[in-house]
Structure formats: C-alpha cells, structure tokens
Tab-separated table of C-alpha atoms in Angstrom:
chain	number	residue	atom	x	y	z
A	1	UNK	CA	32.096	-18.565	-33.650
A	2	UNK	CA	33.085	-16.615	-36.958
A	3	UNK	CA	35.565	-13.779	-36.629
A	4	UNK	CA	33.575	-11.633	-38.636
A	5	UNK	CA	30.524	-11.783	-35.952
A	6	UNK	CA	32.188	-10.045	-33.026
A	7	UNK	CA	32.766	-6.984	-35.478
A	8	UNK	CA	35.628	-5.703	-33.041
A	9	UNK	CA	38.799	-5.262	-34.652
A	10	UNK	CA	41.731	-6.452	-32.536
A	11	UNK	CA	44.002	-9.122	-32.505
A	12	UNK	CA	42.513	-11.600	-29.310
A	13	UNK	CA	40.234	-14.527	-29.750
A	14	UNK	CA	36.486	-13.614	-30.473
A	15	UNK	CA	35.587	-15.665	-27.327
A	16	UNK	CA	37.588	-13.318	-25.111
A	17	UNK	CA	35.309	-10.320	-27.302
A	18	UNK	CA	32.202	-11.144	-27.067
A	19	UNK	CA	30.057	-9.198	-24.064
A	20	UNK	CA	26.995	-9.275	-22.534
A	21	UNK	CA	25.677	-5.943	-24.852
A	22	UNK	CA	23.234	-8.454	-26.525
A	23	UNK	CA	21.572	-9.107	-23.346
A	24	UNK	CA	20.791	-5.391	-22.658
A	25	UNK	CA	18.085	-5.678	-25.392
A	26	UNK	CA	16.178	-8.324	-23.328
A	27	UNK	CA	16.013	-6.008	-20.378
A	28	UNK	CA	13.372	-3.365	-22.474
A	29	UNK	CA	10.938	-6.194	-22.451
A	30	UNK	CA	9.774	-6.303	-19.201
A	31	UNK	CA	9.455	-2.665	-18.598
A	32	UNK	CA	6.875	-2.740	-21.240
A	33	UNK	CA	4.957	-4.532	-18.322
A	34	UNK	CA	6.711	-2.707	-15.489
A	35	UNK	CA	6.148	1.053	-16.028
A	36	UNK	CA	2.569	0.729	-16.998
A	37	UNK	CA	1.850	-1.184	-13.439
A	38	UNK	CA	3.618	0.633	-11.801
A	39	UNK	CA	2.174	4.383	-13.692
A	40	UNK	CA	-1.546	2.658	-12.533
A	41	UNK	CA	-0.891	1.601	-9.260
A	42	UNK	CA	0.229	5.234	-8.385
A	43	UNK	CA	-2.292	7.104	-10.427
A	44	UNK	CA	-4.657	4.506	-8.228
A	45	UNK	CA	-3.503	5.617	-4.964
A	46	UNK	CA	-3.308	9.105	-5.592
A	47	UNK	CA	-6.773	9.997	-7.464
A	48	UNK	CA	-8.747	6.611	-6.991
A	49	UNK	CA	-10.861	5.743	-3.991
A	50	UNK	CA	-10.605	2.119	-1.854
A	51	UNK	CA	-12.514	0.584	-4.479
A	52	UNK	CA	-10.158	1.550	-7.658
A	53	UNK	CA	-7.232	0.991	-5.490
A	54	UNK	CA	-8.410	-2.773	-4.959
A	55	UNK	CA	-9.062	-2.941	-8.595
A	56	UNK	CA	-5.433	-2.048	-9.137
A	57	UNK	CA	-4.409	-4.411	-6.558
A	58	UNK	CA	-6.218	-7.256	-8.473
A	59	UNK	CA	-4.142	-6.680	-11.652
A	60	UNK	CA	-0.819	-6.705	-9.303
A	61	UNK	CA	-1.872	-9.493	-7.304
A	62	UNK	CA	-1.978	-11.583	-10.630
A	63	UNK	CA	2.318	-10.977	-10.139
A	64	UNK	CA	2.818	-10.568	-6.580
A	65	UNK	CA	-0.070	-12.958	-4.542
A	66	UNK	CA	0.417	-15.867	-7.440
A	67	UNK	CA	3.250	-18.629	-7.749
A	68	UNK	CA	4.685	-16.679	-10.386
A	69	UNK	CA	6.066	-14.200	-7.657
A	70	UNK	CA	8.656	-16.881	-6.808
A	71	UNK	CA	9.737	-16.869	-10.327
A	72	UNK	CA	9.961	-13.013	-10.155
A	73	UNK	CA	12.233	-13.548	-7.614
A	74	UNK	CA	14.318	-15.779	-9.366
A	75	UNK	CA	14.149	-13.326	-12.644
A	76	UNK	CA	15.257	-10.411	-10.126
A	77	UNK	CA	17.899	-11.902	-8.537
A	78	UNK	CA	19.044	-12.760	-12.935
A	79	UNK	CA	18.837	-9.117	-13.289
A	80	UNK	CA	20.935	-7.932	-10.567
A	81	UNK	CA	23.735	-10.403	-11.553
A	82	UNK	CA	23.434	-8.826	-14.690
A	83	UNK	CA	23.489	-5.295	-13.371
A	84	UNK	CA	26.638	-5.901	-11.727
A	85	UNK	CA	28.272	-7.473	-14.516
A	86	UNK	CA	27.076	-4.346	-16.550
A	87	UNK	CA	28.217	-1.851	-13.683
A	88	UNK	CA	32.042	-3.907	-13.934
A	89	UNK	CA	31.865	-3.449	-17.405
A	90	UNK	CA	31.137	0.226	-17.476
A	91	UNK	CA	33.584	0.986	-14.551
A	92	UNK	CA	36.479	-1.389	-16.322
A	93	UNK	CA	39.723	1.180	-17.509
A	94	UNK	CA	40.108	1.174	-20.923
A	95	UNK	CA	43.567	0.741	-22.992
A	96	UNK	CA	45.370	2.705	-24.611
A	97	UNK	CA	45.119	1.145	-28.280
A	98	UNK	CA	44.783	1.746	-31.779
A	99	UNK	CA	41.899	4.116	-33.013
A	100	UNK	CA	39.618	0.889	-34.046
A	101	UNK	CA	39.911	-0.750	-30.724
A	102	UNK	CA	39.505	2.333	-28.524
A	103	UNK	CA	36.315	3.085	-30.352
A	104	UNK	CA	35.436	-0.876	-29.482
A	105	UNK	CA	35.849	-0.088	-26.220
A	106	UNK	CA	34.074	2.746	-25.474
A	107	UNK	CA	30.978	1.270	-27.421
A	108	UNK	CA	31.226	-1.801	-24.711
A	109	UNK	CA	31.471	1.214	-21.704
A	110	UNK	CA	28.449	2.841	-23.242
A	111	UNK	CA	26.522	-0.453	-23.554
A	112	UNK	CA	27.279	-1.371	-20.078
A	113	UNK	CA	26.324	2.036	-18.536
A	114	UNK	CA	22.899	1.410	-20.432
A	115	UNK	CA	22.206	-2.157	-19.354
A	116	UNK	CA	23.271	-0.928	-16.140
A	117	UNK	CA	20.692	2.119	-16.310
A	118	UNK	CA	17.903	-0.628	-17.452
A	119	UNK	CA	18.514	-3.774	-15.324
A	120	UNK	CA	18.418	-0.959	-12.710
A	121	UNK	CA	15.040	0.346	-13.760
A	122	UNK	CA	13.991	-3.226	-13.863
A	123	UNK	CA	15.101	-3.767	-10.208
A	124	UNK	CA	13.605	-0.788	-9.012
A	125	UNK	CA	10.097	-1.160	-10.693
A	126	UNK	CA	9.729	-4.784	-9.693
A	127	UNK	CA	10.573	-3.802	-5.947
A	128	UNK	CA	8.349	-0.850	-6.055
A	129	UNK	CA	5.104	-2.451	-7.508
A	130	UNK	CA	5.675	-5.630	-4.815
A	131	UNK	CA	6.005	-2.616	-1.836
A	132	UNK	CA	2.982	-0.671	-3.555
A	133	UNK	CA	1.062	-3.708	-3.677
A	134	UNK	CA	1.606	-4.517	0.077
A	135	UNK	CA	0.898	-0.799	1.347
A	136	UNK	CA	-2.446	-0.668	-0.690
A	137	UNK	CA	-3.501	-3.936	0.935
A	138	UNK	CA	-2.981	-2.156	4.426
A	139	UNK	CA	-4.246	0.584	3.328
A	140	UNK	CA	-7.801	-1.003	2.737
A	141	UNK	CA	-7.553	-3.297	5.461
A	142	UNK	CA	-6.674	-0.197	7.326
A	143	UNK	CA	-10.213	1.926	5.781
A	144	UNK	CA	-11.804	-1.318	6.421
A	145	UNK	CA	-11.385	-1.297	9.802
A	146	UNK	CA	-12.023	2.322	10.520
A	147	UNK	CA	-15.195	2.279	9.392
A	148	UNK	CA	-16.486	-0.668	11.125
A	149	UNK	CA	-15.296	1.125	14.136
A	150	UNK	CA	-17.379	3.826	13.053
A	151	UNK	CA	-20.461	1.620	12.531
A	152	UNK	CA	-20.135	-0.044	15.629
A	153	UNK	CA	-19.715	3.178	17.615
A	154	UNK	CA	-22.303	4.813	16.041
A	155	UNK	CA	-24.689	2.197	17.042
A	156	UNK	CA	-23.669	1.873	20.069
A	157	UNK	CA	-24.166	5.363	20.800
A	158	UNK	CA	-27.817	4.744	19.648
A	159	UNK	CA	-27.800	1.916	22.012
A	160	UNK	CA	-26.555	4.254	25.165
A	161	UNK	CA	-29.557	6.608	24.112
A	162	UNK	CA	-32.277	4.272	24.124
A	163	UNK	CA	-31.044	2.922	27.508
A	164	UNK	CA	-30.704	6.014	29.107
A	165	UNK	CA	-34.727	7.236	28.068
A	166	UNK	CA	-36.041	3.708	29.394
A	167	UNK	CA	-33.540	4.318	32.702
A	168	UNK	CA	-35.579	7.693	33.105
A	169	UNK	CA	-39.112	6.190	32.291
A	170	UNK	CA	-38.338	3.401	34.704
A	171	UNK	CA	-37.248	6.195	37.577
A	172	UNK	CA	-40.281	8.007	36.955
A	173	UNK	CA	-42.357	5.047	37.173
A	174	UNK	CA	-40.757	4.032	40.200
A	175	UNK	CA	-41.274	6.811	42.500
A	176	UNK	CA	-45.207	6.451	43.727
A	177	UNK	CA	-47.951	9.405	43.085
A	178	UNK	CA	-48.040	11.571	45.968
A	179	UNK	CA	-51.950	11.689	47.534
A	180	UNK	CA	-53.478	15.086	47.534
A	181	UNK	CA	-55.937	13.856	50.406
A	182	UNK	CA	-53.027	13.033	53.127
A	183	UNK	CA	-51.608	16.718	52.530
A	184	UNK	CA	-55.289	17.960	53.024
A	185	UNK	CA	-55.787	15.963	56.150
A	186	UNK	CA	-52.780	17.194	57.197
A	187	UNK	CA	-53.804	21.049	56.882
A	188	UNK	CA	-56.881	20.579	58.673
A	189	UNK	CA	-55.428	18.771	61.382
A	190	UNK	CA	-52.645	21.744	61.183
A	191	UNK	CA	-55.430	24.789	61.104
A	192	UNK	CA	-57.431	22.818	64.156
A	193	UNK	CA	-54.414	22.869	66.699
A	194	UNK	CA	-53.788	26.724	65.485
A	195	UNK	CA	-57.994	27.126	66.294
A	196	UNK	CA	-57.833	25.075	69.659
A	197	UNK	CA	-54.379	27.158	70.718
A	198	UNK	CA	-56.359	30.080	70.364
C-alpha cells in the first residue's frame, strides 16, 4: 500500500492505519431493500386485509421461505462481526497526540459509531421482516381456521334444525288419531247407567 492512501498523518505503518470505515459504505446497500420490506409488511398488517397481508408475505417469502435465507444468515452473522468491530472501534480511548492525529482519530470514532448505527439497523430489519413474516403466516393460518369453524358451525346448526322439525313430525305421526265413535259409545253407555240408576 502507498503512504499517501491512508491519508492519516502519523508516524506508524499504513497497515497498522487502515480501518474498517470503507466497509461502512457497503452496509447502506441493503437497507435500500430492508426498509422498504419492512415499511410494506407493516403498512400490510396494519391497513390491509388477509388477502394483502399474503400478498406481502409472497414478496418476503422470496427472502425468508427460499434457500437464500441460509445465505441471509450467513450475511447476518458478517454484519454483526462487523458491528462489534465497529462498536470496539467507537468505544477505543483515544491518545493524546498532535492536532493532525487527534483529528484522525476522532474521524475513525465517528465512522465507527456510524457503521455501528447501520450494521445495527441492518441487524434489526433483517430480524424483524423474518419475525413479521412468521407472525403474518399465523396470523392467516389463524383467520383461516376461524372461519372454517364458523362454516362448519353454522351448518351444523342448520343441521340440528332440520333434525329437530323431522323429530317433531315423526312424534306427531307416531301417536295414533284418537276415534270420536269410542268416546261416543262411551257417553251413551255413561248416560244409560245414570237412566237405569234412576
């Protein structure tokens, strides 16, 4: 490496000077992917019925449901290396130096806070739109099965009806027609034993 590329005046070897800073750049890149996801799959659960939140889950299942999930993984894990690395670099005292070098070194705190702030955004969004994606499957599995419940009790109250008019039909046919001629014969036989007692 030239001396003139690590642009940090000091008298060490530019191997020992260069940082990870260039690195932070790379982490912008996949939020471009990240927040918009992540912006739609919660505008989808908050104003979008079952069917738009499946939609939504379509698009995410593309990263979370596919092979490329275990290279998410993989890229994760990357970024929370780096994270740490940025979050030692950020939290590393400084020394007392010259004006040139204590300028240096505050740029490299500054640069580590931020690829701190965006490996952490990174970490965050990837684990949020993998836990959205699971709830909204539940969610309509969930619906799903509530309203086949519904259907099913619905027609089985239906059912309960229908067997409860035949069960009175069939009790009304069952119970024979009382004769009018017995309870005559009956009378008169009744109205002769009063007209003999008397």
């Amino acid at each position: 490496l030239d001396q003139n590329f690590c642009r940090i005046p000091s008298g060490g070897s530019c191997a020992q000077q260069v940082t990870m800073v260039p690195m932070v750049g790379l982490a912008y890149f996949p939020l471009l992917l990240w927040l918009p996801l992540l912006a739609v799959q919660c505008l989808g659960v908050i104003y979008l019925g079952s069917s738009g939140q499946g939609a939504v889950r379509s698009i995410s299942g593309l990263l979370v449901d596919t092979a490329l999930n275990g290279l998410l993984k993989i890229v994760w894990v990357v970024m929370l290396v780096l994270c740490l690395d940025c979050l030692r670099g950020a939290f590393k005292p400084s020394n007392p130096a010259a004006d040139g070098v204590q300028s240096a070194q505050m740029f490299e705190a500054y640069a580590a806070k931020e690829g701190a702030l965006v490996l952490a955004l990174n970490l965050a969004c990837m684990m949020a739109i993998q836990s959205l994606h699971v709830i909204t499957g539940k969610c309509i599995k969930l619906e799903l099965d509530r309203d086949i419940m519904k259907r099913q009790a619905e027609q089985q109250g239906q059912f309960s009806k229908q067997l409860m008019a035949s069960e009175e039909k069939k009790a009304k046919n069952a119970v024979p027609p009382e004769t009018k001629m017995e309870e005559k014969a009956d009378e008169k036989e009744a109205e002769g034993e009063l007209r003999k007692r008397d």
